[in-house]
Short mmCIF file of C-alpha atoms and ligand atoms in Angstrom, two decimals:
data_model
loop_
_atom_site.label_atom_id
_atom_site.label_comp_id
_atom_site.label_asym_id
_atom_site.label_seq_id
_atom_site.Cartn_x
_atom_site.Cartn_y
_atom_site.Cartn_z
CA UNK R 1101 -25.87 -20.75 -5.98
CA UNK R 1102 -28.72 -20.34 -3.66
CA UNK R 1103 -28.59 -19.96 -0.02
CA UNK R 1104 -31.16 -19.92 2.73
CA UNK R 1105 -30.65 -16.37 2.66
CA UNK R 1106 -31.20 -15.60 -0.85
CA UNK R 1107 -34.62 -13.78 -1.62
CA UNK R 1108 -37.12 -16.09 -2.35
CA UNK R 1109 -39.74 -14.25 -4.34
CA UNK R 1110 -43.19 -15.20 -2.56
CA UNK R 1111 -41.33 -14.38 0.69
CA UNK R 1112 -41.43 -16.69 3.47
CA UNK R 1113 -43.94 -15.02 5.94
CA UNK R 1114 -46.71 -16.57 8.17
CA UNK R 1115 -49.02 -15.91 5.29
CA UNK R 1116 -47.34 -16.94 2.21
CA UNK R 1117 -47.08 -20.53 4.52
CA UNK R 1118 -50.72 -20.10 5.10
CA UNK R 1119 -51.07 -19.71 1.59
CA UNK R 1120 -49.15 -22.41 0.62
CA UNK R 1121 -51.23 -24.68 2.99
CA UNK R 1122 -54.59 -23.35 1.54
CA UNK R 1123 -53.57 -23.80 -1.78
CA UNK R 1124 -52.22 -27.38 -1.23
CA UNK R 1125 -55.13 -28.50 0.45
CA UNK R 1126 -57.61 -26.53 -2.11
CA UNK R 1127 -55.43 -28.54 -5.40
CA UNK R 1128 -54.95 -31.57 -3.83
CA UNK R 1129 -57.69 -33.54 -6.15
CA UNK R 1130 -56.36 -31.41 -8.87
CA UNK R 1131 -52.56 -32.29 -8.35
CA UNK R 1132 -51.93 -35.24 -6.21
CA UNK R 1133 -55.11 -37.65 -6.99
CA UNK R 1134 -52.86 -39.99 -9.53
CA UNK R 1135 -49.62 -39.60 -7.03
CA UNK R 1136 -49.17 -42.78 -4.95
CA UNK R 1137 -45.69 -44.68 -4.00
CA UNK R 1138 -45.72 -48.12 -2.75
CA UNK R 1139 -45.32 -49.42 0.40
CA UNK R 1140 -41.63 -49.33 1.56
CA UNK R 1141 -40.55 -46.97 -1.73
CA UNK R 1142 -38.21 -44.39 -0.94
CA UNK R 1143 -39.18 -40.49 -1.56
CA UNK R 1144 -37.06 -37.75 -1.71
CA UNK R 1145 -40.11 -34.69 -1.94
CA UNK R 1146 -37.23 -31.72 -3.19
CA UNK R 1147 -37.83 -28.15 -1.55
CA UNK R 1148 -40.73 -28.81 0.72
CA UNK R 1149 -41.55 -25.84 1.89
CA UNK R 1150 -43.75 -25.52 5.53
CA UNK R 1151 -45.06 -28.92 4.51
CA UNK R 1152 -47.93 -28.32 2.44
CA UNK R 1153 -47.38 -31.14 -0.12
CA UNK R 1154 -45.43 -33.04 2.27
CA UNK R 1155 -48.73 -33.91 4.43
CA UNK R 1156 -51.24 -35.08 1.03
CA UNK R 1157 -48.03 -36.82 -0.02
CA UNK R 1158 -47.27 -38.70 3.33
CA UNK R 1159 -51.11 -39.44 3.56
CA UNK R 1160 -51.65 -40.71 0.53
CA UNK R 1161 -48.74 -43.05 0.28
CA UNK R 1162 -48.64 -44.03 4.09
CA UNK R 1163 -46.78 -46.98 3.83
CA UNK R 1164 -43.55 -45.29 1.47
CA UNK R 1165 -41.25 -43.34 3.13
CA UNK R 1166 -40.41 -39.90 2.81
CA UNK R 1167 -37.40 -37.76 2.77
CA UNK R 1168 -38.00 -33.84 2.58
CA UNK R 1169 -35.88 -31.42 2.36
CA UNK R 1170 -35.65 -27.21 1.75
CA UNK R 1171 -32.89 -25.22 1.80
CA UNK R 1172 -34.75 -22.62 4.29
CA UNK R 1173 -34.36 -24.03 8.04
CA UNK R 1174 -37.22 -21.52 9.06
CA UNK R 1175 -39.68 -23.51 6.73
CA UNK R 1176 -38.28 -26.83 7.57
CA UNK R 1177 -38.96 -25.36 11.34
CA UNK R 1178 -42.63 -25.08 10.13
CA UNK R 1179 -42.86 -28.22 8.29
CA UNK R 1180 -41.84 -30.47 11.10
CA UNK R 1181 -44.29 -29.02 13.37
CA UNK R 1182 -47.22 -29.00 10.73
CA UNK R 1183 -46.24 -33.07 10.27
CA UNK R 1184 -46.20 -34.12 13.73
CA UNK R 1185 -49.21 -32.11 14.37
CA UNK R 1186 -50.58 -34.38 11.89
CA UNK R 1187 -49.99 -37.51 13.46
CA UNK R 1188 -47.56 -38.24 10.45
CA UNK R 1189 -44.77 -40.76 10.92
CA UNK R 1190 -43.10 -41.62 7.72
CA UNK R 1191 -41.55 -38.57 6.58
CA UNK R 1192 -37.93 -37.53 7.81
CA UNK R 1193 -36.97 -34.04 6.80
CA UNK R 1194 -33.54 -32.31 6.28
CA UNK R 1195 -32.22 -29.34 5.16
CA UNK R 1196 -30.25 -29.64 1.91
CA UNK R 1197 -30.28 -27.33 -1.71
CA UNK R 1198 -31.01 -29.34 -4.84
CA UNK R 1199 -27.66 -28.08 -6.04
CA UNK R 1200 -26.04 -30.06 -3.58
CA UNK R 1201 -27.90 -32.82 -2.68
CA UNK R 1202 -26.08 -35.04 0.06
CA UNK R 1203 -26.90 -38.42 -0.88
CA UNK R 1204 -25.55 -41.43 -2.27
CA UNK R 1205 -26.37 -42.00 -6.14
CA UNK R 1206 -29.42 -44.46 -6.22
CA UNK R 1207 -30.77 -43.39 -3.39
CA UNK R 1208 -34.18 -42.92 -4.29
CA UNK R 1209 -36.88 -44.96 -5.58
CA UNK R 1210 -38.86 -41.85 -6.62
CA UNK R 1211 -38.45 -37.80 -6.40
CA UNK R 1212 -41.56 -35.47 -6.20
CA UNK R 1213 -40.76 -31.62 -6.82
CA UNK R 1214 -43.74 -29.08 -6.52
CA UNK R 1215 -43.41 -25.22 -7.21
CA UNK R 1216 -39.66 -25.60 -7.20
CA UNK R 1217 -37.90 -25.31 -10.56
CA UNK R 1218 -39.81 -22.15 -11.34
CA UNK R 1219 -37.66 -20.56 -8.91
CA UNK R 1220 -33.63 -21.68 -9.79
CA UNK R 1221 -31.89 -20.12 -12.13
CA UNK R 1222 -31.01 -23.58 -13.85
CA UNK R 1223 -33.36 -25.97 -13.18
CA UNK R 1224 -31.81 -28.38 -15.57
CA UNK R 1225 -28.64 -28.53 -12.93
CA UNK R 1226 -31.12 -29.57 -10.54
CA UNK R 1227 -33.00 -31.86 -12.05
CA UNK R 1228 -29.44 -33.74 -13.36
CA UNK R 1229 -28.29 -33.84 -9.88
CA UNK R 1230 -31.69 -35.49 -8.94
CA UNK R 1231 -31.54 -37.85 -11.52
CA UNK R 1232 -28.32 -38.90 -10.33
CA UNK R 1233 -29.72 -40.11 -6.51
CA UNK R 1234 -32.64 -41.69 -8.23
CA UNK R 1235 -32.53 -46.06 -9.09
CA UNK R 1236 -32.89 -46.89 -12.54
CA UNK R 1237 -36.19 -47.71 -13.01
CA UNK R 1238 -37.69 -45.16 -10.71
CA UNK R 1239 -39.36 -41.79 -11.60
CA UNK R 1240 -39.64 -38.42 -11.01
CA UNK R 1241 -42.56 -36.36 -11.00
CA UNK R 1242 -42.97 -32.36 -11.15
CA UNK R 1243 -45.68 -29.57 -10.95
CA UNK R 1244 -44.71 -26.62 -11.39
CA UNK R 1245 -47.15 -23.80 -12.66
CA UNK R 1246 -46.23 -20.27 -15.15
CA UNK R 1247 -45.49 -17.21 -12.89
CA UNK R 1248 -44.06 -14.20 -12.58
CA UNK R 1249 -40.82 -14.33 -11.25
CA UNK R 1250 -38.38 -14.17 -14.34
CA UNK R 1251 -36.54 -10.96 -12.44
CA UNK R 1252 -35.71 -12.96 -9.77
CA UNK R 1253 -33.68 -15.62 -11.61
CA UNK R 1254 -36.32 -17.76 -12.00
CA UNK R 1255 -38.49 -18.94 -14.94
CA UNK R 1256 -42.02 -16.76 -15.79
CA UNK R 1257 -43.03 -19.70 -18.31
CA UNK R 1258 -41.90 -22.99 -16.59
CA UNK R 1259 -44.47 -25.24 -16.54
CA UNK R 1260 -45.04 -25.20 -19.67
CA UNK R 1261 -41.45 -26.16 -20.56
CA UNK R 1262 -41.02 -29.41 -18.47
CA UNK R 1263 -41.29 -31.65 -21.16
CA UNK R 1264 -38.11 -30.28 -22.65
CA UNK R 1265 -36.53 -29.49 -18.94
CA UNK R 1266 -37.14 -33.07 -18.04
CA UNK R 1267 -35.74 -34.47 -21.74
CA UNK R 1268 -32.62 -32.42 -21.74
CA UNK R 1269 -31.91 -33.78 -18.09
CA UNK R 1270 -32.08 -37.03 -19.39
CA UNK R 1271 -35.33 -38.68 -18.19
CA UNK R 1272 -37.34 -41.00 -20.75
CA UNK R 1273 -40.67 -41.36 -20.94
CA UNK R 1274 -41.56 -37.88 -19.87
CA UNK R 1275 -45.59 -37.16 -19.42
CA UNK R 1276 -47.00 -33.71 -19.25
CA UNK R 1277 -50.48 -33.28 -18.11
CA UNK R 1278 -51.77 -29.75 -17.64
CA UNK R 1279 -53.94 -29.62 -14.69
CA UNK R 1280 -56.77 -26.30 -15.35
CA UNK R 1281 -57.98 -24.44 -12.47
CA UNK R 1282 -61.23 -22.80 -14.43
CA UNK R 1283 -63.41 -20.64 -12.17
CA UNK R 1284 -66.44 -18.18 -12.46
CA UNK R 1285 -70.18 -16.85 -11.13
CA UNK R 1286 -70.79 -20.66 -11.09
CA UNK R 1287 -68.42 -22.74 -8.82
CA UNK R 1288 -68.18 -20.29 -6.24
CA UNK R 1289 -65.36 -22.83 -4.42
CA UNK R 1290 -63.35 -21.85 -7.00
CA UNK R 1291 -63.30 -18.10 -6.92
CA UNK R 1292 -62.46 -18.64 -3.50
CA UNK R 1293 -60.03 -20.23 -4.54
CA UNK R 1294 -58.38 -17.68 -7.17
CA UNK R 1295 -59.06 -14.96 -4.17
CA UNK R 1296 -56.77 -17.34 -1.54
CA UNK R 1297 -54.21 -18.93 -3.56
CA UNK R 1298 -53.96 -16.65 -7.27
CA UNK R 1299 -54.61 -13.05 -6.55
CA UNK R 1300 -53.44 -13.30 -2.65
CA UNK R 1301 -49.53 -14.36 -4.05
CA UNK R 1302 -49.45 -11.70 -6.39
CA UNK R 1303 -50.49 -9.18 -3.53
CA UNK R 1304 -48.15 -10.85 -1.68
CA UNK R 1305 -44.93 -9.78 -4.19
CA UNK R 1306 -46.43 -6.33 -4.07
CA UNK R 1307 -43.55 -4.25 -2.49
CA UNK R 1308 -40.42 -6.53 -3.55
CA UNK R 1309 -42.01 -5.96 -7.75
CA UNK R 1310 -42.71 -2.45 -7.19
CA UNK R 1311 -39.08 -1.64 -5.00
CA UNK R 1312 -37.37 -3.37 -7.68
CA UNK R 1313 -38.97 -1.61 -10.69
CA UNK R 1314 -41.07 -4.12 -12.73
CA UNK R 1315 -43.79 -2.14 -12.66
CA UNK R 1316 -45.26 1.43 -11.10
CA UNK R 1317 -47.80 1.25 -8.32
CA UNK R 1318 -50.28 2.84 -10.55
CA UNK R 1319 -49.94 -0.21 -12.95
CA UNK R 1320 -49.77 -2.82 -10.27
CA UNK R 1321 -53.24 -1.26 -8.48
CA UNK R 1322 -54.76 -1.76 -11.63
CA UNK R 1323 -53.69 -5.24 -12.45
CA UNK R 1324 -54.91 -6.10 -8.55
CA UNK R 1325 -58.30 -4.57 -9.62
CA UNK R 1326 -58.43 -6.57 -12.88
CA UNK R 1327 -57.63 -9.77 -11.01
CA UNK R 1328 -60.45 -9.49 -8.91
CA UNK R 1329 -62.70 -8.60 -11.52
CA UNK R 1330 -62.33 -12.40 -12.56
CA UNK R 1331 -64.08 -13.06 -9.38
CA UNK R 1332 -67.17 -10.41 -10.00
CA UNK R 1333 -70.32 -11.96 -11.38
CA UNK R 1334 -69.44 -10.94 -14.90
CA UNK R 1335 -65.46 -12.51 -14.53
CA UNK R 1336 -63.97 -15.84 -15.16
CA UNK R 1337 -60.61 -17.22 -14.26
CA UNK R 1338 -58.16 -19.85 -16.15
CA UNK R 1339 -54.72 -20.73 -14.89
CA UNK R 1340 -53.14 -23.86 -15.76
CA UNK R 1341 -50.53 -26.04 -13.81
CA UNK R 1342 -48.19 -28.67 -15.53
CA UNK R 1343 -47.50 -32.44 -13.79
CA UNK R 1344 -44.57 -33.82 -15.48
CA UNK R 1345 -43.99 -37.80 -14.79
CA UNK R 1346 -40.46 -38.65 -15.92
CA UNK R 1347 -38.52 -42.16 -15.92
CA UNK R 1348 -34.51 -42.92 -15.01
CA UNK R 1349 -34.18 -45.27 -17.77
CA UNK R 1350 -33.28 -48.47 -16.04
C1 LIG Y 1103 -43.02 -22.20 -3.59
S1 LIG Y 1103 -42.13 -23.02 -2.34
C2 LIG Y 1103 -42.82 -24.61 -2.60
C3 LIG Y 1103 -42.86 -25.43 -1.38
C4 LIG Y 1103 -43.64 -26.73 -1.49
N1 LIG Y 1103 -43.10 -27.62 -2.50
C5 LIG Y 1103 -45.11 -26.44 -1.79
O1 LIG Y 1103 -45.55 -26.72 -2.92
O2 LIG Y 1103 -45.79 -25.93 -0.91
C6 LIG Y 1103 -40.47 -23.19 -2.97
C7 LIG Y 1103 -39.49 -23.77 -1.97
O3 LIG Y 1103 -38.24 -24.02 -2.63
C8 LIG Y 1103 -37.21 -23.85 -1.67
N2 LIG Y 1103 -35.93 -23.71 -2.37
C9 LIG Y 1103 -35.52 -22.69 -3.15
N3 LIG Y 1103 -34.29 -22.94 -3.66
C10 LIG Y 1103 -33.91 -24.16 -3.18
C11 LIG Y 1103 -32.76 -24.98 -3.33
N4 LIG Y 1103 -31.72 -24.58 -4.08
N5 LIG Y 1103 -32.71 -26.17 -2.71
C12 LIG Y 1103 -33.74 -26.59 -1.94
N6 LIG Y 1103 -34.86 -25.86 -1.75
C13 LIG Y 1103 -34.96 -24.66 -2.36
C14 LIG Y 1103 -37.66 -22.60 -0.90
O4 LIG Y 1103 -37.00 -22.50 0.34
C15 LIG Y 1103 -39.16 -22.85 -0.79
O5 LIG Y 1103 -39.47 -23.53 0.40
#
């Protein structure tokens, strides 16, 4: 089971949040431009974070209601504060793990999980238990991206495997849409973008992947240097996310 204090592999410093908040507000055209909930819907947004998504969600569907919640009270802490300093009102948060979510079945008109699965160790237990506070009729809807944190119980390729995540949990109607991030010498926003979001979490995993052995420091220094070569005149960059849309039949 997870627990606030388990390891979470980007860390939870002042600069993975600032991170998280740059990348957010960098993707939010990419990830969040066909996310809206109507007025008076109710949204559980699983594993928050400091409130990145929280704030594009709550803004773009001001008139639904939002219920977000993390298992770590130190980025709830954050979240909160980064809300009201927003001037947002319709988002409540509360600290609670996916594996043991405290609500009523049918709680939810809708659930939106970002950068969350690719973490748990069985993401299909969480997305059951979600399924079973969501109405019939309502739908779920998850980005997650592929990553690098397989050693730490998570899963390296998930975003590419939500269709089947999503199936075997029982939603219908499942809808993956990859969303590419493509940058080079041209779109200079972008390779700002690889630098701030891309290359700074995997500098950011540096000692915990080294201390636990994936890799030697002379490898890692030179997979650093290769990753910014993508952002040198001569480099190019491709990642791709995955948005999963899933239905509870009704
Ligand atoms: C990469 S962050 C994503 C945060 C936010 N969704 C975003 O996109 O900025 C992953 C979050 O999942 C939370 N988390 C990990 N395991 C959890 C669990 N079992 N229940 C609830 N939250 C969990 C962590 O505390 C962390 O805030």
């Amino acid at each position: 089971m997870n627990s606030p204090h388990k390891p979470y592999v980007h860390g939870r410093s002042d600069r993975e949040a600032e991170r998280l908040n740059y990348q957010a507000s960098k993707l939010a055209g990419l990830l969040h431009h066909d996310t809206r909930y109507p007025p008076g819907s109710r949204v559980l947004e699983a594993a928050c974070g400091v409130g990145a998504q929280t704030i594009l969600l709550a803004k773009n569907s001001p008139l639904a209601e939002f219920i977000s919640i993390d298992i770590s009270p130190d980025s709830l802490v954050k979240a909160k504060l980064r809300v009201s300093h927003e001037g947002i009102t319709n988002v409540t948060f509360r600290q609670a793990d996916v594996y043991h979510l405290p609500f009523r079945p049918e709680t939810f008109d809708h659930i939106f999980v970002c950068f969350l699965l690719e973490h748990l160790p069985d993401p299909i237990r969480s997305l059951k238990n979600m399924k079973e506070i969501l109405r019939p009729g309502g739908t779920i809807t998850v980005i997650e991206g592929d990553q690098l944190q397989r050693e730490m119980g998570g899963n390296a390729l998930i975003g590419r495997e939500l269709w089947h995540l999503m199936t075997d949990a029982g939603f219908t109607k499942v809808a993956v849409s990859p969303r590419i991030v493509y940058a080079d010498e041209s779109r200079p926003e972008y390779v700002e973008g690889v630098k701030n979001i891309f290359i700074a979490m995997v500098e950011g995993v540096r000692e915990r992947a080294i201390a636990r052995g994936l890799l030697d420091n002379e490898t890692w220094e030179k997979g650093i240097r290769d990753l910014h070569r993508t952002t040198e005149q001569d480099g190019t960059f491709c990642y791709t996310f995955f948005k999963a849309v899933g239905n509870k039949e009704s």
